[in-house]
mmCIF file of C-alpha atoms and ligand atoms in Angstrom:
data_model
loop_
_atom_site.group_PDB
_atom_site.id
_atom_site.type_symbol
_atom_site.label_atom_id
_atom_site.label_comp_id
_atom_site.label_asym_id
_atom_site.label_seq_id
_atom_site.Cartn_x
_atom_site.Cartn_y
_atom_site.Cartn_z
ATOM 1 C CA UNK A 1 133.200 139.003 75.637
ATOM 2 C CA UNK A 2 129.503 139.553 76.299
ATOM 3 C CA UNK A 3 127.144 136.644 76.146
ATOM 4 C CA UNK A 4 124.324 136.194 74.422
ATOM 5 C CA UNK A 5 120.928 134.378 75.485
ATOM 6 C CA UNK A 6 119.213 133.777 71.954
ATOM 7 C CA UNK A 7 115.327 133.893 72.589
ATOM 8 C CA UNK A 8 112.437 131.632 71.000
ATOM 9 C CA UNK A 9 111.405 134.599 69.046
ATOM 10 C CA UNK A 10 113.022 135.139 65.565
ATOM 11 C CA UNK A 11 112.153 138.800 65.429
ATOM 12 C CA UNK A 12 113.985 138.949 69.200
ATOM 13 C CA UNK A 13 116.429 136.659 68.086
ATOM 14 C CA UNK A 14 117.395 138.502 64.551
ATOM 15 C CA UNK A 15 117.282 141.638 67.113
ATOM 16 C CA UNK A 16 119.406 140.177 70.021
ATOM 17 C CA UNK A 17 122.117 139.108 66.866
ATOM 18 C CA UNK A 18 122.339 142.250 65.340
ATOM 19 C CA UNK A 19 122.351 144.329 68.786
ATOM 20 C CA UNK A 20 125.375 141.759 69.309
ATOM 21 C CA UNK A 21 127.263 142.362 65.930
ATOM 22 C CA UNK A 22 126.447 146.297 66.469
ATOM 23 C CA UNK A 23 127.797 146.056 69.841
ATOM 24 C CA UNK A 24 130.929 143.815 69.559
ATOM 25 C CA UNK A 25 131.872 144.715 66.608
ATOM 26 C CA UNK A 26 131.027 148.389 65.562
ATOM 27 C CA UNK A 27 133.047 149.316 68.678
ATOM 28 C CA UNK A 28 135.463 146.569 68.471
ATOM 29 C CA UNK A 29 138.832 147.852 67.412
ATOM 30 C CA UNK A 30 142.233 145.707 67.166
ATOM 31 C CA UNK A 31 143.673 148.045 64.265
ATOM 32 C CA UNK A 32 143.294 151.486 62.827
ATOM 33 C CA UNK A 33 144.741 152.061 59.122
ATOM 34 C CA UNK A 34 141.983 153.089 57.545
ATOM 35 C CA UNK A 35 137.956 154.857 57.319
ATOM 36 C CA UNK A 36 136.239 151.268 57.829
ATOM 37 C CA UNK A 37 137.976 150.326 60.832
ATOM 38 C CA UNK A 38 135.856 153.369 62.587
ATOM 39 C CA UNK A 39 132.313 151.195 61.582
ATOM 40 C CA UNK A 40 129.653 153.356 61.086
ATOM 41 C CA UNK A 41 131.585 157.162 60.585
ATOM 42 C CA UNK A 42 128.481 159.222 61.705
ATOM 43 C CA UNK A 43 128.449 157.331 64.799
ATOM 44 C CA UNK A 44 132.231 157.748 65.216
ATOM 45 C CA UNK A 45 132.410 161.661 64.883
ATOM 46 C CA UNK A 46 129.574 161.858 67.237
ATOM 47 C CA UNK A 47 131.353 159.372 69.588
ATOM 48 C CA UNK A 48 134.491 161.790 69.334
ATOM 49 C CA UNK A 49 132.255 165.171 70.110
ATOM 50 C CA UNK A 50 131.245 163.868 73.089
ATOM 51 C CA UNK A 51 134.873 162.668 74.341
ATOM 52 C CA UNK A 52 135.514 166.317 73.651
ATOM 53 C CA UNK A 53 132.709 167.479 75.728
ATOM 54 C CA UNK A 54 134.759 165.725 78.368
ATOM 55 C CA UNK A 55 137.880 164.486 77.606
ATOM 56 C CA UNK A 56 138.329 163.215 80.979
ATOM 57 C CA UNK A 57 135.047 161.413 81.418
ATOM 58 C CA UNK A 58 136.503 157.717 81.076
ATOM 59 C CA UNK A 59 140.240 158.459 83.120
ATOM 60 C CA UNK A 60 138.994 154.690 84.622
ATOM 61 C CA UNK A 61 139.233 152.955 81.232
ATOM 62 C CA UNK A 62 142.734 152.979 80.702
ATOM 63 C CA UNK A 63 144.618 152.214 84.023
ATOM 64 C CA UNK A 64 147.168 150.255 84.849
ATOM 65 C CA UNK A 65 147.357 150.228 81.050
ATOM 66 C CA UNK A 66 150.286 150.960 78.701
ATOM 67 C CA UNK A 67 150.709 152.591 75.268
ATOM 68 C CA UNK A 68 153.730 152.184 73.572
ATOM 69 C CA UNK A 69 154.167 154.599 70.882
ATOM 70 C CA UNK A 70 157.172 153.620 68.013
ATOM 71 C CA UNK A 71 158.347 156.277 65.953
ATOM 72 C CA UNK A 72 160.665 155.545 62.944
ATOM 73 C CA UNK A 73 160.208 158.798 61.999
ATOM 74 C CA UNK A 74 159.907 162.737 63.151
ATOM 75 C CA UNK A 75 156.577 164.076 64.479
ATOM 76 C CA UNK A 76 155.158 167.118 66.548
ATOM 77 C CA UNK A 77 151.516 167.057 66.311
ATOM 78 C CA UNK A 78 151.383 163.209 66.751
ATOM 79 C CA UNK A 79 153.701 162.506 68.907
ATOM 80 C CA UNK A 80 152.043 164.998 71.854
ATOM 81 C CA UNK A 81 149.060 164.547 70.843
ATOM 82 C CA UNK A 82 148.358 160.412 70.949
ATOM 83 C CA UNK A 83 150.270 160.962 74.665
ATOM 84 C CA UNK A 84 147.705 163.326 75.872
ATOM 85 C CA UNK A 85 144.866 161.600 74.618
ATOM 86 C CA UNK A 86 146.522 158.423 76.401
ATOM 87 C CA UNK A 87 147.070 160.379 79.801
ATOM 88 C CA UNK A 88 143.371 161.810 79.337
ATOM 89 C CA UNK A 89 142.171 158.121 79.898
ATOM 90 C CA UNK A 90 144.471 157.272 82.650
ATOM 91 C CA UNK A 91 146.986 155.571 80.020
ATOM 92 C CA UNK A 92 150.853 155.096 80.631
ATOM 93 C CA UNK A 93 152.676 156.178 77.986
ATOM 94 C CA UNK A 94 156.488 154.727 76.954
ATOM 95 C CA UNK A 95 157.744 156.487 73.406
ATOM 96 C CA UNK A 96 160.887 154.769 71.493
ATOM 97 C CA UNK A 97 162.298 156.571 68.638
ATOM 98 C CA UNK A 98 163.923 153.611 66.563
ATOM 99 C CA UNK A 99 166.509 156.359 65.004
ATOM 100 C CA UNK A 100 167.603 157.676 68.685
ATOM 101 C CA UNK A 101 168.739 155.548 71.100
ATOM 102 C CA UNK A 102 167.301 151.933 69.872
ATOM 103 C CA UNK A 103 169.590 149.267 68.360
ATOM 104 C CA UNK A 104 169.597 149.879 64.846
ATOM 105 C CA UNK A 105 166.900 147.432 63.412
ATOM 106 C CA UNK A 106 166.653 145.293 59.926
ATOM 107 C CA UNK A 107 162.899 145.562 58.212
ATOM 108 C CA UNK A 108 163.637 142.976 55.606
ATOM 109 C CA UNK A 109 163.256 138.863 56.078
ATOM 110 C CA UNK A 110 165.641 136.303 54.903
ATOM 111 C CA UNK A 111 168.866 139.260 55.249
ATOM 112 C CA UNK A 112 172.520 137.831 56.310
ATOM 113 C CA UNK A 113 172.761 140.295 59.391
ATOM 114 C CA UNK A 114 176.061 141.010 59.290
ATOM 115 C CA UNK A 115 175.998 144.872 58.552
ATOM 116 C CA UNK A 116 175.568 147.961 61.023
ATOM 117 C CA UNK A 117 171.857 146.316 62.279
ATOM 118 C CA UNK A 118 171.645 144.890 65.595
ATOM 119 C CA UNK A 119 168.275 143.022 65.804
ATOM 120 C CA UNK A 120 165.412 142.081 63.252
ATOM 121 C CA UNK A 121 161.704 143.397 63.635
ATOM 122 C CA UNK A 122 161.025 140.257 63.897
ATOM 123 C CA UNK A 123 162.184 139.673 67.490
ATOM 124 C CA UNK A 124 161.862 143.416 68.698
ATOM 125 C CA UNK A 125 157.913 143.398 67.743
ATOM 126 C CA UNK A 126 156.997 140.584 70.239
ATOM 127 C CA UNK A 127 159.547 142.204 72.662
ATOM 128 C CA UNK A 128 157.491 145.767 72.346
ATOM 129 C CA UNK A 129 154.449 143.614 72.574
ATOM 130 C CA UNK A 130 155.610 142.469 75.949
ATOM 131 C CA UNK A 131 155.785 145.507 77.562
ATOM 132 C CA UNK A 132 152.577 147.185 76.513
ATOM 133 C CA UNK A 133 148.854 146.712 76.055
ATOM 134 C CA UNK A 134 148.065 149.120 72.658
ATOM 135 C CA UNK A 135 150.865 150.087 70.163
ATOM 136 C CA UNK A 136 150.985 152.882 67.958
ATOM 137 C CA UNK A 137 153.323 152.886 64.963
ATOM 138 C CA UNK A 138 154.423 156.144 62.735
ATOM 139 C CA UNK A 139 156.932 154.981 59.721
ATOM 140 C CA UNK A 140 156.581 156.798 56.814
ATOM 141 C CA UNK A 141 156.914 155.249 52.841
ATOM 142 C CA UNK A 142 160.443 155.349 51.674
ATOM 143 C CA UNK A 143 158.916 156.228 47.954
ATOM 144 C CA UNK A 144 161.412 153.617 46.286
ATOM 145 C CA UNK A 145 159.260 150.503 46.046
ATOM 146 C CA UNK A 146 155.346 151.100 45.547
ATOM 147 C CA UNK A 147 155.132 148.035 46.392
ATOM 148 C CA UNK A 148 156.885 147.884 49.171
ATOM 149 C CA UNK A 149 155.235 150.849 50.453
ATOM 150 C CA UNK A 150 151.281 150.221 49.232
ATOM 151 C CA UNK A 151 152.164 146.459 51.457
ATOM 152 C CA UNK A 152 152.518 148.249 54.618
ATOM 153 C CA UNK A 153 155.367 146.205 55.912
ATOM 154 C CA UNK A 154 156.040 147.646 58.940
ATOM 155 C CA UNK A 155 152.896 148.590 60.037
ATOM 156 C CA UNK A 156 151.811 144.844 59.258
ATOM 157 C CA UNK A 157 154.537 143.110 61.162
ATOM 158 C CA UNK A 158 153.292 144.590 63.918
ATOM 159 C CA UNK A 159 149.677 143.744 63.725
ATOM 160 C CA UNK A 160 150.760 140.045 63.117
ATOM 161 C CA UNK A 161 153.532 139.764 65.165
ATOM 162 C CA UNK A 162 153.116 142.559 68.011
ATOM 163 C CA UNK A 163 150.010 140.436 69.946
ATOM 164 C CA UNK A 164 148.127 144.234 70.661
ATOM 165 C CA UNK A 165 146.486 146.122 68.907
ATOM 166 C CA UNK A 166 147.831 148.361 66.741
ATOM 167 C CA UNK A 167 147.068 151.936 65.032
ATOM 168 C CA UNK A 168 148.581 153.989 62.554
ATOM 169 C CA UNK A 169 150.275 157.450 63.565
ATOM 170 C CA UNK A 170 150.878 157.540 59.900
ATOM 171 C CA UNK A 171 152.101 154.354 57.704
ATOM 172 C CA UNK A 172 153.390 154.668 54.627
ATOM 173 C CA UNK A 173 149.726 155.511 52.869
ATOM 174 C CA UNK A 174 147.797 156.003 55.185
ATOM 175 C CA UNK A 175 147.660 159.067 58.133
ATOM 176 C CA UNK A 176 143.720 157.502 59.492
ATOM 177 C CA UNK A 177 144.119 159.680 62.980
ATOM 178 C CA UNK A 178 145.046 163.087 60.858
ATOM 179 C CA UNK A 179 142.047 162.228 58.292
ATOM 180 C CA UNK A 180 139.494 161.537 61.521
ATOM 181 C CA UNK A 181 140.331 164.959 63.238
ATOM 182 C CA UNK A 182 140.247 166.639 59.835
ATOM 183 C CA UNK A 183 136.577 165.366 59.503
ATOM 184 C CA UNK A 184 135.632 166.128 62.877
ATOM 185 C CA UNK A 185 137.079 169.739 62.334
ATOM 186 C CA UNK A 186 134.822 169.833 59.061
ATOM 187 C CA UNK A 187 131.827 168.652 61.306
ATOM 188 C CA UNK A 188 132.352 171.277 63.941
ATOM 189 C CA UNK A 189 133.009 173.936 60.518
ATOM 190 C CA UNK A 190 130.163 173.449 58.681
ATOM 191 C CA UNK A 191 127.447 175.844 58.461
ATOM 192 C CA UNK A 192 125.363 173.682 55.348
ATOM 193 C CA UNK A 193 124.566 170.065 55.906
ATOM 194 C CA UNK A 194 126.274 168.773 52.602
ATOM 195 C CA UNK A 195 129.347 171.249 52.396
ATOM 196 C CA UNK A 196 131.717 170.960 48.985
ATOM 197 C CA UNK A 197 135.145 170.287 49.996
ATOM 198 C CA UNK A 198 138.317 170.466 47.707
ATOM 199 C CA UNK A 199 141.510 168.936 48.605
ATOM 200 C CA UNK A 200 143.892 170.663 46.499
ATOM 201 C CA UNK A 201 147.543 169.561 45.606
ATOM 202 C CA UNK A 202 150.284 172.528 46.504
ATOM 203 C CA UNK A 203 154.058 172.837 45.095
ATOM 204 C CA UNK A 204 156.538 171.583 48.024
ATOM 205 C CA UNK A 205 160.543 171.362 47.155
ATOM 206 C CA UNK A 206 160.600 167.722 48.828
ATOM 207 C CA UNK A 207 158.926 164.420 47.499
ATOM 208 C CA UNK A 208 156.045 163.220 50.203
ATOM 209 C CA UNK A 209 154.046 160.672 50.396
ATOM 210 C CA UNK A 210 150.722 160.228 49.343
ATOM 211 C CA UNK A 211 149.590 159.094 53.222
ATOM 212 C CA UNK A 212 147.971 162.360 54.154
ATOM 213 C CA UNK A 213 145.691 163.007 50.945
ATOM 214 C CA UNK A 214 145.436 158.729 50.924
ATOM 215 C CA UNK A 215 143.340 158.749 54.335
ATOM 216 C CA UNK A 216 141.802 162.619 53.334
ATOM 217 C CA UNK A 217 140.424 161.143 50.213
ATOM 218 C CA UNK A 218 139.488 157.621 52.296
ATOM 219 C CA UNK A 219 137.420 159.409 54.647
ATOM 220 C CA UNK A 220 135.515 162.142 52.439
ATOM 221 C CA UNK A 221 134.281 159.330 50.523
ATOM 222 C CA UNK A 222 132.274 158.291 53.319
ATOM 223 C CA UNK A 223 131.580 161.311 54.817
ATOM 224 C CA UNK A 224 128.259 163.211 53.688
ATOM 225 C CA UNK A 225 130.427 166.433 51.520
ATOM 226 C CA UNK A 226 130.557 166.689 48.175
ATOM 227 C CA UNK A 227 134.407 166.048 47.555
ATOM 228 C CA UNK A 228 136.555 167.393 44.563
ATOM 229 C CA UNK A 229 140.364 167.066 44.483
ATOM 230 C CA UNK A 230 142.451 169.152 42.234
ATOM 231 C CA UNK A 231 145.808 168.606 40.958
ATOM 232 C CA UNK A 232 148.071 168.756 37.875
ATOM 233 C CA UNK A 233 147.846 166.104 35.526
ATOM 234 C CA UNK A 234 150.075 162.713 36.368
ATOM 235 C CA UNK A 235 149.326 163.809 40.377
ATOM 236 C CA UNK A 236 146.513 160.925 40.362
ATOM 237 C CA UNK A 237 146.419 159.138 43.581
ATOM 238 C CA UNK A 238 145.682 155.044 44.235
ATOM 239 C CA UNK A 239 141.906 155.253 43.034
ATOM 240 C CA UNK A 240 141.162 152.750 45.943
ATOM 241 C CA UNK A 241 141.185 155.962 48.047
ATOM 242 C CA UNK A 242 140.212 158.489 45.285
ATOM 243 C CA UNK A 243 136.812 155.876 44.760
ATOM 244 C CA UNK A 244 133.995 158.304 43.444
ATOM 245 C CA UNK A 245 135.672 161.723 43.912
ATOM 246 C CA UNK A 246 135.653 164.659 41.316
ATOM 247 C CA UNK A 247 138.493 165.559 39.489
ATOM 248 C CA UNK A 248 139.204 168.780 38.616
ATOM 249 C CA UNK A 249 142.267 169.732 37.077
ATOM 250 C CA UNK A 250 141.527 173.256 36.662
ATOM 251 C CA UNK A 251 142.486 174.559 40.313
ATOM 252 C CA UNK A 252 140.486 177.967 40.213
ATOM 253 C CA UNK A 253 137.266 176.107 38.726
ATOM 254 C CA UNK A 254 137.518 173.626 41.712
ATOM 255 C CA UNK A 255 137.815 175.928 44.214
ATOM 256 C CA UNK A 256 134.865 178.044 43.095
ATOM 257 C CA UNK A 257 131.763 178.091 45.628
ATOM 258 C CA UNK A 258 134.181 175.620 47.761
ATOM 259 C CA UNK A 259 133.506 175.482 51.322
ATOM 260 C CA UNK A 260 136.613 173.879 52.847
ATOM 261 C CA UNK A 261 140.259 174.248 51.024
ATOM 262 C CA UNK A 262 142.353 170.773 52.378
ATOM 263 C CA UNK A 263 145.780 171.515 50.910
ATOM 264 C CA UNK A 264 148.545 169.427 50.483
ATOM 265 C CA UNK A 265 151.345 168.314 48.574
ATOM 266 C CA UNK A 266 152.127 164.741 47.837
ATOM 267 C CA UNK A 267 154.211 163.130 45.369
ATOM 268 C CA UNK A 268 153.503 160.829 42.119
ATOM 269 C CA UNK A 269 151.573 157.851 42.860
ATOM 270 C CA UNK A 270 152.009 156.506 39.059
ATOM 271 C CA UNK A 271 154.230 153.833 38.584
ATOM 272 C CA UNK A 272 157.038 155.111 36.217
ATOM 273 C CA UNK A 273 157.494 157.840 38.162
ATOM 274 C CA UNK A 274 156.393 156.182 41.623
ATOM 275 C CA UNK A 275 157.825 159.220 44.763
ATOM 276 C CA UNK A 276 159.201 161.760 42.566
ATOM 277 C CA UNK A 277 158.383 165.469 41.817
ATOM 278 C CA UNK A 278 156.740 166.056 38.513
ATOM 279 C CA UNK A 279 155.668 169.685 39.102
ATOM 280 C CA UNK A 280 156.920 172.479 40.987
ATOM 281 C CA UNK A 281 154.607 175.366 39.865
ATOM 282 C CA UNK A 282 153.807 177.929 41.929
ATOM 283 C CA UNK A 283 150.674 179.007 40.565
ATOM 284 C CA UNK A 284 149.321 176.300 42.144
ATOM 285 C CA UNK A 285 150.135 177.629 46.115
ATOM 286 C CA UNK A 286 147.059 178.918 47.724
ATOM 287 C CA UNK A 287 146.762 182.435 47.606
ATOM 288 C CA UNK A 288 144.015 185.122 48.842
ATOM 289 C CA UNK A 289 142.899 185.311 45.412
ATOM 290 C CA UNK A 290 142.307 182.050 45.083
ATOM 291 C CA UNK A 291 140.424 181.694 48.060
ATOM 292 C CA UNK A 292 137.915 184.527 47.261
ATOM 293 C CA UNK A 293 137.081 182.570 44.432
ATOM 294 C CA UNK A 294 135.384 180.071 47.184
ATOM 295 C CA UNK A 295 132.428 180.137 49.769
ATOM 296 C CA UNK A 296 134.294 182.360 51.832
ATOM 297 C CA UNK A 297 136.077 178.420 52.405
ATOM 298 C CA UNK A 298 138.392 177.488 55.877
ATOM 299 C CA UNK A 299 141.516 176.688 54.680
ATOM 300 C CA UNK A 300 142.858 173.446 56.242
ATOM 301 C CA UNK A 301 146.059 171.836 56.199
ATOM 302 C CA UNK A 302 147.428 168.920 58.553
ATOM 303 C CA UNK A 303 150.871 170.600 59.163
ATOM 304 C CA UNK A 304 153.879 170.766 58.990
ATOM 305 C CA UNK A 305 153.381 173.862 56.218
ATOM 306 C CA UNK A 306 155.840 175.698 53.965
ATOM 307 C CA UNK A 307 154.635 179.028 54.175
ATOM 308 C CA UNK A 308 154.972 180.614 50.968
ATOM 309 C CA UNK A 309 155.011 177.346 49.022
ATOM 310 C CA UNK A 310 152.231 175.186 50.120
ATOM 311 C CA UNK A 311 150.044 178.808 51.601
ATOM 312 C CA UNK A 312 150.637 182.161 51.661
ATOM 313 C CA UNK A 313 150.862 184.083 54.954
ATOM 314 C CA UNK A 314 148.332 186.046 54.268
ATOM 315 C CA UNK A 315 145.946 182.861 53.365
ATOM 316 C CA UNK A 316 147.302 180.847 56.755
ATOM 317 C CA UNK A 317 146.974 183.824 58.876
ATOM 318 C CA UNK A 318 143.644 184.718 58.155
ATOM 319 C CA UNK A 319 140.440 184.419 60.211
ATOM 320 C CA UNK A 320 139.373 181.506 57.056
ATOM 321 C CA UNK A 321 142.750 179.707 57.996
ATOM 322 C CA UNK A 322 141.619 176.690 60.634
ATOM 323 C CA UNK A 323 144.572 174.701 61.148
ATOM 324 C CA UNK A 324 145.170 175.616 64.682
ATOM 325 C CA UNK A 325 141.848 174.064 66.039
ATOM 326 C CA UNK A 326 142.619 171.004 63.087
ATOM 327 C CA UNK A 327 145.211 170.023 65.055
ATOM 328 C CA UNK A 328 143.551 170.539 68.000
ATOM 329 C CA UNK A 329 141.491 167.541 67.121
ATOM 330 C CA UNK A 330 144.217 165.063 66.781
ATOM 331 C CA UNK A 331 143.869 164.647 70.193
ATOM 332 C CA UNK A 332 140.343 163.950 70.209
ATOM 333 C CA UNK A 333 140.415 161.560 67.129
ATOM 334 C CA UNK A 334 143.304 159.583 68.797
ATOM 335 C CA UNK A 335 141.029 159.619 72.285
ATOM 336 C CA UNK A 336 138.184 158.129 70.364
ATOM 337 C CA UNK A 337 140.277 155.064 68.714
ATOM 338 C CA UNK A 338 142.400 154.688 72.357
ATOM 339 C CA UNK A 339 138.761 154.653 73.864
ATOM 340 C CA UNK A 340 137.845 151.726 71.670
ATOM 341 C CA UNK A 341 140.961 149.929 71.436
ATOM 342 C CA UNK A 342 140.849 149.764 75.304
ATOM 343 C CA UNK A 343 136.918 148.926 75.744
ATOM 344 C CA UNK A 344 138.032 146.094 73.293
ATOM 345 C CA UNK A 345 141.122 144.586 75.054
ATOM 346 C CA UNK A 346 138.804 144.660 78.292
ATOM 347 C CA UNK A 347 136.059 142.632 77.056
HETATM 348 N N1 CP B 401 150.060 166.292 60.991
HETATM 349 C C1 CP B 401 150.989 165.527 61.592
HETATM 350 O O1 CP B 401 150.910 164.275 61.616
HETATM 351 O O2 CP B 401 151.963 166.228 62.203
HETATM 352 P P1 CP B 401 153.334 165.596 62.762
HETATM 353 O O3 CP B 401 154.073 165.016 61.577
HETATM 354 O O4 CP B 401 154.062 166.740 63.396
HETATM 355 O O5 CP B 401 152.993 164.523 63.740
#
């Protein structure tokens, strides 16, 4: 913790405070779920250009220092990327997959433990804790409870009970490290300074969550784009993400003089019909002609991606398709909140 020597001088004084507030806390990070946690987002996505200018520039910061990364569920991009943005600042990295190898573990509280599940979260977070200095958590919504999901149980238990900071490789609503690269992608895209962007809903034959298009939404709104979404009607997401955004139902008018495409599917947020499918219509995949209705957009998605369903080939393979350097950026978006999250724990 830095100290601070308050001067006679209110206009020093007021200046020395809020150099202190800007300092401590605009940088200070003990979780990452969501936009705010980044403080000012201009600052952040320039913060992350210049890690990628150098990824390697602060290898010092995270020595001798651990990351412990928990997956409850599958991952590609994630997974490899978090661990090379952990190695590119000196980080050790241990990875547990719950499902393979770990004692089978029991989420809920107050359960007689006399089934198939070994241990309770509640004593395997503080272990976790013990052996690490950052934790990173991926476990997905189980769409059967909106409650239950929206709470973040999980990825709450171990910011209370975990004694490290924590981040999200993608909680049941939120995906924060996805939605950060996506914006730095847009940022390193952009050829106006105020670009429209539409995030546009796309059939899938599985019920997702709403995590991905949750954090997309989450950080457009702060970001300096003019933001649409498009879906079919009864798609509406949590307005606490959605905010101010446009909604277009109409998929062809939103897309028209579009700069960026974002698709994704997710599934219904509404509560009578809370994690189910309630369209499967393909005239809503992404298709060349779709796209030549737009500003000659980049077509974005955070992958995985059913070809075919979510894209065509012809859309994903083109020179507009950017999903390759998108997920490229995971690893810088993760190196900017490790970066933090270790200047933090070393104050
Ligand atoms: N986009 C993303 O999070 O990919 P993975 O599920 O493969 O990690």
């Amino acid at each position: 913790m830095r100290h601070v020597v308050l001067g006679w001088n209110k206009e020093y004084e007021t200046s020395v405070i809020l150099h202190y507030f800007y300092y401590n806390f605009e940088h200070y990070m003990k979780t990452f779920i969501q936009v705010n946690d980044l403080g000012d987002l201009k600052l952040a996505v320039k913060e992350a250009l210049e890690i990628k200018k150098n990824r390697f520039a602060y290898k010092k910061l995270g020595e001798d220092k651990t990351l412990l990364m928990v997956f409850f569920n599958s991952s590609l991009r994630t997974r490899l990327s978090t661990q090379k943005a952990a190695m590119n600042l000196g980080m050790n990295t241990i990875v547990l997959d719950i499902n393979q190898g770990a004692w089978r573990l029991e989420t809920e509280k107050g359960v007689i433990m006399d089934g198939d599940k070994s241990e309770h979260l509640l004593e395997a977070i503080p272990v976790m804790g013990c052996y690490c200095d950052i934790i990173g958590v991926r476990s997905f919504a189980r769409l059967e409870n909106k409650e239950e999901d929206y709470s973040e149980y999980i990825l709450q238990q171990f910011i209370q009970y975990s004694g490290r900071p924590v981040f999200s490789m993608e909680g049941a609503t939120t995906h924060p490290l996805q939605a950060f690269a996506d914006l730095i992608t847009i940022e390193e895209f952009r050829d106006k300074p105020r670009p429209k962007v539409v995030m546009s809903w796309a059939p899938h034959p599985k019920a997702l969550p709403q995590a991905v298009p949750n954090s997309f939404a989450d950080f457009m709104n702060e970001a300096d784009v003019d933001f649409v979404i498009t879906h079919p009607e009864g798609y509406e997401l949590d307005p606490r993400f959605v905010r101010g955004a446009k909604i277009e139902y109409n998929q062809e008018k939103a897309f028209e003089g579009a700069d960026f495409i974002y698709a994704k599917n997710w599934s219904i947020f509404a509560d009578d019909h809370y994690g189910q499918i309630g369209c499967s219509d393909k005239k809503w995949t992404i298709d060349a002609a779709k796209m030549r209705l737009t500003n000659h957009a980049k077509f974005m998605h955070c992958l995985p991606v059913r070809r075919n369903v979510i894209v065509t080939d012809e859309v994903i393979e083109s020179p507009q398709s950017i999903v390759i350097p998108e997920a490229a950026n995971r690893e810088i978006s993760c190196e900017t909140v490790l970066k933090r999250m270790l200047e933090s724990i070393q104050e």
